[in-house]
JSON list of C-alpha atoms in Angstrom, two decimals:
[
{"chain": "K", "resi": 14, "resn": "MET", "atom": "CA", "xyz": [-0.12, -53.25, -7.41]},
{"chain": "K", "resi": 15, "resn": "ASN", "atom": "CA", "xyz": [0.84, -49.96, -9.09]},
{"chain": "K", "resi": 16, "resn": "ILE", "atom": "CA", "xyz": [1.75, -46.71, -7.35]},
{"chain": "K", "resi": 17, "resn": "LEU", "atom": "CA", "xyz": [-1.83, -45.42, -7.56]},
{"chain": "K", "resi": 18, "resn": "GLU", "atom": "CA", "xyz": [-3.21, -48.38, -5.62]},
{"chain": "K", "resi": 19, "resn": "ARG", "atom": "CA", "xyz": [-0.28, -48.47, -3.22]},
{"chain": "K", "resi": 20, "resn": "PHE", "atom": "CA", "xyz": [-0.73, -44.84, -2.14]},
{"chain": "K", "resi": 21, "resn": "ASP", "atom": "CA", "xyz": [-4.48, -44.64, -2.63]},
{"chain": "K", "resi": 22, "resn": "LYS", "atom": "CA", "xyz": [-5.26, -43.89, 1.01]},
{"chain": "K", "resi": 23, "resn": "SER", "atom": "CA", "xyz": [-2.56, -41.21, 1.08]},
{"chain": "K", "resi": 24, "resn": "PHE", "atom": "CA", "xyz": [-4.17, -39.50, -1.90]},
{"chain": "K", "resi": 25, "resn": "GLU", "atom": "CA", "xyz": [-7.59, -39.75, -0.31]},
{"chain": "K", "resi": 26, "resn": "TYR", "atom": "CA", "xyz": [-6.47, -38.44, 3.07]},
{"chain": "K", "resi": 27, "resn": "ALA", "atom": "CA", "xyz": [-4.71, -35.57, 1.31]},
{"chain": "K", "resi": 28, "resn": "GLY", "atom": "CA", "xyz": [-8.03, -34.75, -0.34]},
{"chain": "K", "resi": 29, "resn": "VAL", "atom": "CA", "xyz": [-9.82, -34.87, 3.02]},
{"chain": "K", "resi": 30, "resn": "LEU", "atom": "CA", "xyz": [-7.21, -32.57, 4.53]},
{"chain": "K", "resi": 31, "resn": "GLN", "atom": "CA", "xyz": [-7.58, -30.14, 1.65]},
{"chain": "K", "resi": 32, "resn": "THR", "atom": "CA", "xyz": [-11.37, -29.90, 1.87]},
{"chain": "K", "resi": 33, "resn": "ALA", "atom": "CA", "xyz": [-11.21, -29.61, 5.67]},
{"chain": "K", "resi": 34, "resn": "THR", "atom": "CA", "xyz": [-8.72, -26.75, 5.33]},
{"chain": "K", "resi": 35, "resn": "ILE", "atom": "CA", "xyz": [-10.99, -25.00, 2.83]},
{"chain": "K", "resi": 36, "resn": "ALA", "atom": "CA", "xyz": [-13.97, -25.45, 5.17]},
{"chain": "K", "resi": 37, "resn": "PHE", "atom": "CA", "xyz": [-11.98, -23.88, 8.00]},
{"chain": "K", "resi": 38, "resn": "SER", "atom": "CA", "xyz": [-11.01, -20.97, 5.74]},
{"chain": "K", "resi": 39, "resn": "TYR", "atom": "CA", "xyz": [-14.67, -20.34, 4.90]},
{"chain": "K", "resi": 40, "resn": "ALA", "atom": "CA", "xyz": [-15.60, -20.45, 8.59]},
{"chain": "K", "resi": 41, "resn": "TYR", "atom": "CA", "xyz": [-12.81, -18.03, 9.43]},
{"chain": "K", "resi": 42, "resn": "VAL", "atom": "CA", "xyz": [-13.81, -15.33, 6.93]},
{"chain": "K", "resi": 43, "resn": "TRP", "atom": "CA", "xyz": [-17.49, -15.76, 7.84]},
{"chain": "K", "resi": 44, "resn": "CYS", "atom": "CA", "xyz": [-16.74, -15.15, 11.53]},
{"chain": "K", "resi": 45, "resn": "PHE", "atom": "CA", "xyz": [-13.67, -12.91, 11.56]},
{"chain": "K", "resi": 46, "resn": "ALA", "atom": "CA", "xyz": [-13.25, -11.19, 8.18]},
{"chain": "K", "resi": 47, "resn": "THR", "atom": "CA", "xyz": [-12.09, -7.58, 8.28]},
{"chain": "K", "resi": 48, "resn": "TYR", "atom": "CA", "xyz": [-12.09, -4.99, 5.53]},
{"chain": "K", "resi": 49, "resn": "ASP", "atom": "CA", "xyz": [-8.59, -6.14, 4.62]},
{"chain": "K", "resi": 50, "resn": "ASP", "atom": "CA", "xyz": [-10.08, -9.55, 3.78]},
{"chain": "K", "resi": 51, "resn": "ALA", "atom": "CA", "xyz": [-12.40, -8.17, 1.10]},
{"chain": "K", "resi": 52, "resn": "TYR", "atom": "CA", "xyz": [-10.45, -9.84, -1.74]},
{"chain": "K", "resi": 53, "resn": "ARG", "atom": "CA", "xyz": [-10.50, -13.17, 0.09]},
{"chain": "K", "resi": 54, "resn": "VAL", "atom": "CA", "xyz": [-14.23, -13.03, 0.75]},
{"chain": "K", "resi": 55, "resn": "TYR", "atom": "CA", "xyz": [-14.95, -12.21, -2.87]},
{"chain": "K", "resi": 56, "resn": "SER", "atom": "CA", "xyz": [-12.64, -14.94, -4.16]},
{"chain": "K", "resi": 57, "resn": "PHE", "atom": "CA", "xyz": [-14.18, -17.54, -1.83]},
{"chain": "K", "resi": 58, "resn": "ALA", "atom": "CA", "xyz": [-17.67, -16.56, -2.98]},
{"chain": "K", "resi": 59, "resn": "THR", "atom": "CA", "xyz": [-16.46, -16.92, -6.57]},
{"chain": "K", "resi": 60, "resn": "LEU", "atom": "CA", "xyz": [-14.95, -20.30, -5.72]},
{"chain": "K", "resi": 61, "resn": "MET", "atom": "CA", "xyz": [-18.40, -21.58, -4.73]},
{"chain": "K", "resi": 62, "resn": "ALA", "atom": "CA", "xyz": [-19.68, -20.62, -8.18]},
{"chain": "K", "resi": 63, "resn": "PHE", "atom": "CA", "xyz": [-16.67, -22.35, -9.77]},
{"chain": "K", "resi": 64, "resn": "GLU", "atom": "CA", "xyz": [-17.36, -25.51, -7.77]},
{"chain": "K", "resi": 65, "resn": "PHE", "atom": "CA", "xyz": [-20.52, -25.92, -9.86]},
{"chain": "K", "resi": 66, "resn": "ILE", "atom": "CA", "xyz": [-18.16, -26.85, -12.70]},
{"chain": "K", "resi": 67, "resn": "MET", "atom": "CA", "xyz": [-15.51, -28.68, -10.69]},
{"chain": "K", "resi": 68, "resn": "VAL", "atom": "CA", "xyz": [-17.94, -30.97, -8.82]},
{"chain": "K", "resi": 69, "resn": "HIS", "atom": "CA", "xyz": [-18.36, -33.12, -11.93]},
{"chain": "K", "resi": 70, "resn": "SER", "atom": "CA", "xyz": [-14.66, -33.54, -12.58]},
{"chain": "K", "resi": 71, "resn": "GLY", "atom": "CA", "xyz": [-14.16, -36.65, -10.43]},
{"chain": "K", "resi": 72, "resn": "VAL", "atom": "CA", "xyz": [-16.57, -38.70, -12.50]},
{"chain": "K", "resi": 73, "resn": "PHE", "atom": "CA", "xyz": [-15.05, -37.58, -15.81]},
{"chain": "K", "resi": 74, "resn": "MET", "atom": "CA", "xyz": [-11.50, -38.25, -14.61]},
{"chain": "K", "resi": 75, "resn": "ALA", "atom": "CA", "xyz": [-12.46, -41.74, -13.48]},
{"chain": "K", "resi": 76, "resn": "ILE", "atom": "CA", "xyz": [-14.60, -43.03, -16.36]},
{"chain": "K", "resi": 77, "resn": "PHE", "atom": "CA", "xyz": [-12.94, -41.53, -19.41]},
{"chain": "K", "resi": 78, "resn": "PRO", "atom": "CA", "xyz": [-9.72, -42.87, -20.97]},
{"chain": "K", "resi": 79, "resn": "ARG", "atom": "CA", "xyz": [-6.50, -41.43, -19.62]},
{"chain": "K", "resi": 80, "resn": "LYS", "atom": "CA", "xyz": [-5.68, -39.49, -22.78]},
{"chain": "K", "resi": 81, "resn": "VAL", "atom": "CA", "xyz": [-9.08, -37.79, -22.73]},
{"chain": "K", "resi": 82, "resn": "SER", "atom": "CA", "xyz": [-8.63, -36.75, -19.09]},
{"chain": "K", "resi": 83, "resn": "LEU", "atom": "CA", "xyz": [-5.11, -35.49, -19.68]},
{"chain": "K", "resi": 84, "resn": "TRP", "atom": "CA", "xyz": [-5.56, -33.65, -22.98]},
{"chain": "K", "resi": 85, "resn": "LEU", "atom": "CA", "xyz": [-9.20, -32.55, -22.81]},
{"chain": "K", "resi": 86, "resn": "PHE", "atom": "CA", "xyz": [-10.56, -32.19, -19.29]},
{"chain": "K", "resi": 87, "resn": "PHE", "atom": "CA", "xyz": [-7.44, -30.81, -17.61]},
{"chain": "K", "resi": 88, "resn": "PRO", "atom": "CA", "xyz": [-7.07, -27.85, -20.04]},
{"chain": "K", "resi": 89, "resn": "LEU", "atom": "CA", "xyz": [-10.85, -27.37, -20.22]},
{"chain": "K", "resi": 90, "resn": "TYR", "atom": "CA", "xyz": [-11.25, -27.11, -16.46]},
{"chain": "K", "resi": 91, "resn": "GLY", "atom": "CA", "xyz": [-8.08, -25.03, -16.39]},
{"chain": "K", "resi": 92, "resn": "LEU", "atom": "CA", "xyz": [-9.66, -22.55, -18.80]},
{"chain": "K", "resi": 93, "resn": "PHE", "atom": "CA", "xyz": [-12.70, -22.20, -16.54]},
{"chain": "K", "resi": 94, "resn": "ALA", "atom": "CA", "xyz": [-10.43, -21.75, -13.51]},
{"chain": "K", "resi": 95, "resn": "TRP", "atom": "CA", "xyz": [-8.39, -19.09, -15.29]},
{"chain": "K", "resi": 96, "resn": "SER", "atom": "CA", "xyz": [-11.58, -17.25, -16.32]},
{"chain": "K", "resi": 97, "resn": "PHE", "atom": "CA", "xyz": [-12.95, -17.21, -12.79]},
{"chain": "K", "resi": 98, "resn": "ASN", "atom": "CA", "xyz": [-9.58, -16.27, -11.38]},
{"chain": "K", "resi": 99, "resn": "ALA", "atom": "CA", "xyz": [-9.19, -13.42, -13.89]},
{"chain": "K", "resi": 100, "resn": "SER", "atom": "CA", "xyz": [-12.61, -12.07, -12.93]},
{"chain": "K", "resi": 101, "resn": "LEU", "atom": "CA", "xyz": [-11.25, -11.22, -9.47]},
{"chain": "K", "resi": 102, "resn": "GLN", "atom": "CA", "xyz": [-8.94, -8.57, -10.96]},
{"chain": "K", "resi": 103, "resn": "VAL", "atom": "CA", "xyz": [-6.90, -8.28, -7.78]},
{"chain": "K", "resi": 104, "resn": "GLY", "atom": "CA", "xyz": [-3.92, -10.49, -8.43]},
{"chain": "K", "resi": 105, "resn": "ASP", "atom": "CA", "xyz": [-5.28, -13.16, -6.11]},
{"chain": "K", "resi": 106, "resn": "ASN", "atom": "CA", "xyz": [-4.67, -16.71, -7.35]},
{"chain": "K", "resi": 107, "resn": "SER", "atom": "CA", "xyz": [-6.64, -18.64, -4.72]},
{"chain": "K", "resi": 108, "resn": "ILE", "atom": "CA", "xyz": [-8.91, -20.30, -7.26]},
{"chain": "K", "resi": 109, "resn": "LEU", "atom": "CA", "xyz": [-6.05, -21.40, -9.51]},
{"chain": "K", "resi": 110, "resn": "ILE", "atom": "CA", "xyz": [-4.11, -22.82, -6.56]},
{"chain": "K", "resi": 111, "resn": "ILE", "atom": "CA", "xyz": [-7.14, -24.70, -5.21]},
{"chain": "K", "resi": 112, "resn": "TYR", "atom": "CA", "xyz": [-7.94, -25.95, -8.72]},
{"chain": "K", "resi": 113, "resn": "LEU", "atom": "CA", "xyz": [-4.42, -27.28, -9.29]},
{"chain": "K", "resi": 114, "resn": "THR", "atom": "CA", "xyz": [-4.23, -29.06, -5.94]},
{"chain": "K", "resi": 115, "resn": "THR", "atom": "CA", "xyz": [-7.71, -30.55, -6.40]},
{"chain": "K", "resi": 116, "resn": "VAL", "atom": "CA", "xyz": [-7.04, -31.75, -9.93]},
{"chain": "K", "resi": 117, "resn": "LEU", "atom": "CA", "xyz": [-3.65, -33.12, -8.90]},
{"chain": "K", "resi": 118, "resn": "THR", "atom": "CA", "xyz": [-5.53, -35.59, -6.70]},
{"chain": "K", "resi": 119, "resn": "ARG", "atom": "CA", "xyz": [-8.26, -36.37, -9.23]},
{"chain": "K", "resi": 120, "resn": "MET", "atom": "CA", "xyz": [-5.93, -36.46, -12.25]},
{"chain": "K", "resi": 121, "resn": "ARG", "atom": "CA", "xyz": [-4.07, -39.50, -10.94]},
{"chain": "K", "resi": 122, "resn": "PHE", "atom": "CA", "xyz": [-6.38, -41.62, -13.10]},
{"chain": "K", "resi": 123, "resn": "ALA", "atom": "CA", "xyz": [-4.85, -39.95, -16.17]},
{"chain": "K", "resi": 124, "resn": "PHE", "atom": "CA", "xyz": [-1.41, -41.30, -15.31]},
{"chain": "K", "resi": 125, "resn": "PHE", "atom": "CA", "xyz": [-2.04, -44.72, -13.80]},
{"chain": "K", "resi": 126, "resn": "ASP", "atom": "CA", "xyz": [-4.59, -47.48, -14.17]},
{"chain": "K", "resi": 127, "resn": "ALA", "atom": "CA", "xyz": [-6.78, -47.96, -11.12]},
{"chain": "K", "resi": 128, "resn": "ASN", "atom": "CA", "xyz": [-8.73, -50.96, -10.00]},
{"chain": "K", "resi": 129, "resn": "LYS", "atom": "CA", "xyz": [-12.51, -51.00, -10.17]},
{"chain": "K", "resi": 130, "resn": "LEU", "atom": "CA", "xyz": [-12.98, -50.42, -6.44]},
{"chain": "K", "resi": 131, "resn": "ILE", "atom": "CA", "xyz": [-11.00, -47.17, -6.45]},
{"chain": "K", "resi": 132, "resn": "LYS", "atom": "CA", "xyz": [-12.85, -45.86, -9.50]},
{"chain": "K", "resi": 133, "resn": "GLN", "atom": "CA", "xyz": [-16.20, -46.78, -7.98]},
{"chain": "K", "resi": 134, "resn": "ARG", "atom": "CA", "xyz": [-15.35, -44.83, -4.84]},
{"chain": "K", "resi": 135, "resn": "MET", "atom": "CA", "xyz": [-14.32, -41.78, -6.89]},
{"chain": "K", "resi": 136, "resn": "ILE", "atom": "CA", "xyz": [-17.53, -41.90, -8.95]},
{"chain": "K", "resi": 137, "resn": "LEU", "atom": "CA", "xyz": [-19.66, -42.33, -5.82]},
{"chain": "K", "resi": 138, "resn": "MET", "atom": "CA", "xyz": [-17.88, -39.43, -4.11]},
{"chain": "K", "resi": 139, "resn": "SER", "atom": "CA", "xyz": [-18.43, -37.17, -7.10]},
{"chain": "K", "resi": 140, "resn": "ILE", "atom": "CA", "xyz": [-22.14, -38.00, -7.24]},
{"chain": "K", "resi": 141, "resn": "VAL", "atom": "CA", "xyz": [-22.53, -37.41, -3.51]},
{"chain": "K", "resi": 142, "resn": "ALA", "atom": "CA", "xyz": [-20.59, -34.14, -3.79]},
{"chain": "K", "resi": 143, "resn": "ALA", "atom": "CA", "xyz": [-22.87, -32.92, -6.58]},
{"chain": "K", "resi": 144, "resn": "VAL", "atom": "CA", "xyz": [-25.99, -33.73, -4.54]},
{"chain": "K", "resi": 145, "resn": "ILE", "atom": "CA", "xyz": [-24.56, -32.05, -1.43]},
{"chain": "K", "resi": 146, "resn": "TYR", "atom": "CA", "xyz": [-23.56, -28.99, -3.45]},
{"chain": "K", "resi": 147, "resn": "PHE", "atom": "CA", "xyz": [-27.01, -28.38, -4.94]},
{"chain": "K", "resi": 148, "resn": "VAL", "atom": "CA", "xyz": [-28.87, -29.11, -1.69]},
{"chain": "K", "resi": 149, "resn": "VAL", "atom": "CA", "xyz": [-26.61, -26.89, 0.42]},
{"chain": "K", "resi": 150, "resn": "LEU", "atom": "CA", "xyz": [-26.72, -24.07, -2.12]},
{"chain": "K", "resi": 151, "resn": "MET", "atom": "CA", "xyz": [-30.51, -24.13, -2.44]},
{"chain": "K", "resi": 152, "resn": "VAL", "atom": "CA", "xyz": [-31.04, -24.31, 1.31]},
{"chain": "K", "resi": 153, "resn": "SER", "atom": "CA", "xyz": [-28.57, -21.45, 1.87]},
{"chain": "K", "resi": 154, "resn": "VAL", "atom": "CA", "xyz": [-30.31, -19.25, -0.70]},
{"chain": "K", "resi": 155, "resn": "PHE", "atom": "CA", "xyz": [-33.82, -19.93, 0.63]},
{"chain": "K", "resi": 156, "resn": "MET", "atom": "CA", "xyz": [-32.70, -19.45, 4.25]},
{"chain": "K", "resi": 157, "resn": "ARG", "atom": "CA", "xyz": [-30.58, -16.37, 3.60]},
{"chain": "K", "resi": 158, "resn": "ASN", "atom": "CA", "xyz": [-32.74, -14.27, 5.95]},
{"chain": "K", "resi": 159, "resn": "VAL", "atom": "CA", "xyz": [-32.07, -16.73, 8.77]},
{"chain": "K", "resi": 160, "resn": "ILE", "atom": "CA", "xyz": [-28.32, -17.21, 8.30]},
{"chain": "K", "resi": 161, "resn": "PRO", "atom": "CA", "xyz": [-26.40, -14.77, 10.54]},
{"chain": "K", "resi": 162, "resn": "PRO", "atom": "CA", "xyz": [-24.07, -12.54, 8.47]},
{"chain": "K", "resi": 163, "resn": "LEU", "atom": "CA", "xyz": [-21.55, -12.37, 11.36]},
{"chain": "K", "resi": 164, "resn": "ALA", "atom": "CA", "xyz": [-18.52, -10.48, 10.01]},
{"chain": "K", "resi": 165, "resn": "LEU", "atom": "CA", "xyz": [-20.02, -10.15, 6.52]},
{"chain": "K", "resi": 166, "resn": "GLY", "atom": "CA", "xyz": [-22.96, -7.91, 7.30]},
{"chain": "K", "resi": 167, "resn": "GLU", "atom": "CA", "xyz": [-24.05, -4.65, 5.72]},
{"chain": "K", "resi": 168, "resn": "ASP", "atom": "CA", "xyz": [-21.09, -2.69, 7.10]},
{"chain": "K", "resi": 169, "resn": "PHE", "atom": "CA", "xyz": [-18.69, -5.05, 5.38]},
{"chain": "K", "resi": 170, "resn": "VAL", "atom": "CA", "xyz": [-20.61, -5.05, 2.07]},
{"chain": "K", "resi": 171, "resn": "GLN", "atom": "CA", "xyz": [-20.76, -1.24, 2.03]},
{"chain": "K", "resi": 172, "resn": "SER", "atom": "CA", "xyz": [-17.12, -0.80, 2.98]},
{"chain": "K", "resi": 173, "resn": "GLU", "atom": "CA", "xyz": [-14.85, 0.93, 0.51]},
{"chain": "K", "resi": 174, "resn": "ALA", "atom": "CA", "xyz": [-12.59, -2.13, 0.31]},
{"chain": "K", "resi": 175, "resn": "TYR", "atom": "CA", "xyz": [-15.40, -4.48, -0.71]},
{"chain": "K", "resi": 176, "resn": "GLN", "atom": "CA", "xyz": [-17.10, -2.00, -3.02]},
{"chain": "K", "resi": 177, "resn": "TRP", "atom": "CA", "xyz": [-13.81, -1.57, -4.85]},
{"chain": "K", "resi": 178, "resn": "ILE", "atom": "CA", "xyz": [-13.18, -5.28, -5.24]},
{"chain": "K", "resi": 179, "resn": "LYS", "atom": "CA", "xyz": [-16.63, -6.53, -6.22]},
{"chain": "K", "resi": 180, "resn": "SER", "atom": "CA", "xyz": [-17.87, -6.64, -9.80]},
{"chain": "K", "resi": 181, "resn": "GLY", "atom": "CA", "xyz": [-21.31, -7.46, -11.12]},
{"chain": "K", "resi": 182, "resn": "GLU", "atom": "CA", "xyz": [-24.49, -7.94, -9.17]},
{"chain": "K", "resi": 183, "resn": "GLY", "atom": "CA", "xyz": [-26.47, -10.76, -7.65]},
{"chain": "K", "resi": 184, "resn": "LEU", "atom": "CA", "xyz": [-26.91, -12.57, -4.36]},
{"chain": "K", "resi": 185, "resn": "PHE", "atom": "CA", "xyz": [-23.37, -13.91, -4.18]},
{"chain": "K", "resi": 186, "resn": "VAL", "atom": "CA", "xyz": [-22.00, -10.37, -4.54]},
{"chain": "K", "resi": 187, "resn": "GLU", "atom": "CA", "xyz": [-24.52, -8.37, -2.52]},
{"chain": "K", "resi": 188, "resn": "ALA", "atom": "CA", "xyz": [-24.79, -10.91, 0.31]},
{"chain": "K", "resi": 189, "resn": "PRO", "atom": "CA", "xyz": [-21.40, -12.68, 0.43]},
{"chain": "K", "resi": 190, "resn": "TYR", "atom": "CA", "xyz": [-22.24, -14.38, 3.72]},
{"chain": "K", "resi": 191, "resn": "VAL", "atom": "CA", "xyz": [-24.62, -16.68, 1.80]},
{"chain": "K", "resi": 192, "resn": "PRO", "atom": "CA", "xyz": [-21.99, -18.36, -0.45]},
{"chain": "K", "resi": 193, "resn": "ILE", "atom": "CA", "xyz": [-19.45, -18.23, 2.39]},
{"chain": "K", "resi": 194, "resn": "PHE", "atom": "CA", "xyz": [-21.86, -20.06, 4.72]},
{"chain": "K", "resi": 195, "resn": "ALA", "atom": "CA", "xyz": [-22.72, -22.50, 1.93]},
{"chain": "K", "resi": 196, "resn": "GLY", "atom": "CA", "xyz": [-19.03, -23.11, 1.28]},
{"chain": "K", "resi": 197, "resn": "PHE", "atom": "CA", "xyz": [-18.36, -23.83, 4.94]},
{"chain": "K", "resi": 198, "resn": "ILE", "atom": "CA", "xyz": [-21.21, -26.37, 5.15]},
{"chain": "K", "resi": 199, "resn": "TYR", "atom": "CA", "xyz": [-20.42, -27.91, 1.74]},
{"chain": "K", "resi": 200, "resn": "TYR", "atom": "CA", "xyz": [-16.71, -28.48, 2.30]},
{"chain": "K", "resi": 201, "resn": "THR", "atom": "CA", "xyz": [-17.31, -29.71, 5.85]},
{"chain": "K", "resi": 202, "resn": "LEU", "atom": "CA", "xyz": [-19.78, -32.33, 4.62]},
{"chain": "K", "resi": 203, "resn": "ILE", "atom": "CA", "xyz": [-17.48, -33.28, 1.75]},
{"chain": "K", "resi": 204, "resn": "SER", "atom": "CA", "xyz": [-14.64, -33.84, 4.23]},
{"chain": "K", "resi": 205, "resn": "VAL", "atom": "CA", "xyz": [-16.80, -36.06, 6.43]},
{"chain": "K", "resi": 206, "resn": "VAL", "atom": "CA", "xyz": [-18.21, -38.14, 3.56]},
{"chain": "K", "resi": 207, "resn": "ASP", "atom": "CA", "xyz": [-14.83, -38.51, 1.87]},
{"chain": "K", "resi": 208, "resn": "TYR", "atom": "CA", "xyz": [-13.27, -39.63, 5.14]},
{"chain": "K", "resi": 209, "resn": "ARG", "atom": "CA", "xyz": [-16.01, -42.18, 5.67]},
{"chain": "K", "resi": 210, "resn": "LEU", "atom": "CA", "xyz": [-15.62, -43.58, 2.16]},
{"chain": "K", "resi": 211, "resn": "THR", "atom": "CA", "xyz": [-11.87, -43.84, 2.60]},
{"chain": "K", "resi": 212, "resn": "ARG", "atom": "CA", "xyz": [-12.14, -45.58, 5.98]},
{"chain": "K", "resi": 213, "resn": "ASN", "atom": "CA", "xyz": [-14.96, -47.95, 5.09]},
{"chain": "K", "resi": 214, "resn": "LYS", "atom": "CA", "xyz": [-14.66, -49.79, 1.83]},
{"chain": "K", "resi": 215, "resn": "GLN", "atom": "CA", "xyz": [-17.89, -51.62, 2.51]},
{"chain": "K", "resi": 216, "resn": "LEU", "atom": "CA", "xyz": [-19.77, -48.35, 1.98]},
{"chain": "K", "resi": 217, "resn": "ILE", "atom": "CA", "xyz": [-18.93, -48.49, -1.73]}
]
């Protein structure tokens, strides 16, 4: 049994803790954001767009040879993360930090061999995450008139702090409560599913 298999549950629980923490952060800015949190709201909304790219990474890290994961996917995803992070233009590195901690968990397949059961669970989790992402995002967009803006209503969007920080146009920018709500639901469901897969091997 190598180190990857020996500490597999620790890696998985660390991933659950991370996604649960992110879900809580989304819930917090949705409910309690102030004008001083404008950069955080914008970066979290951007993170939901970036997740469209990251959601596939688990499958690639698990099924491709270690050298491909280490020398191709890590820098490729890193380039996307840097691009999204640079688009914030406020010196906030939330996306880069979240990317590095997420990939640190998923990249373990690039350093150690894993048994078939572990890889199957990672692939299944990535597929489930992709399905959850698209369903939650579509539902959030179509139900945007029903979702309560809470702290991210029109006053927040029109505030000087948010107007200064935002760039571009579109739903994610003009109605930040939509991606923030979607992020809260998405990361909450990911935490629950990941926890269930880690606790119950028979679900694989």
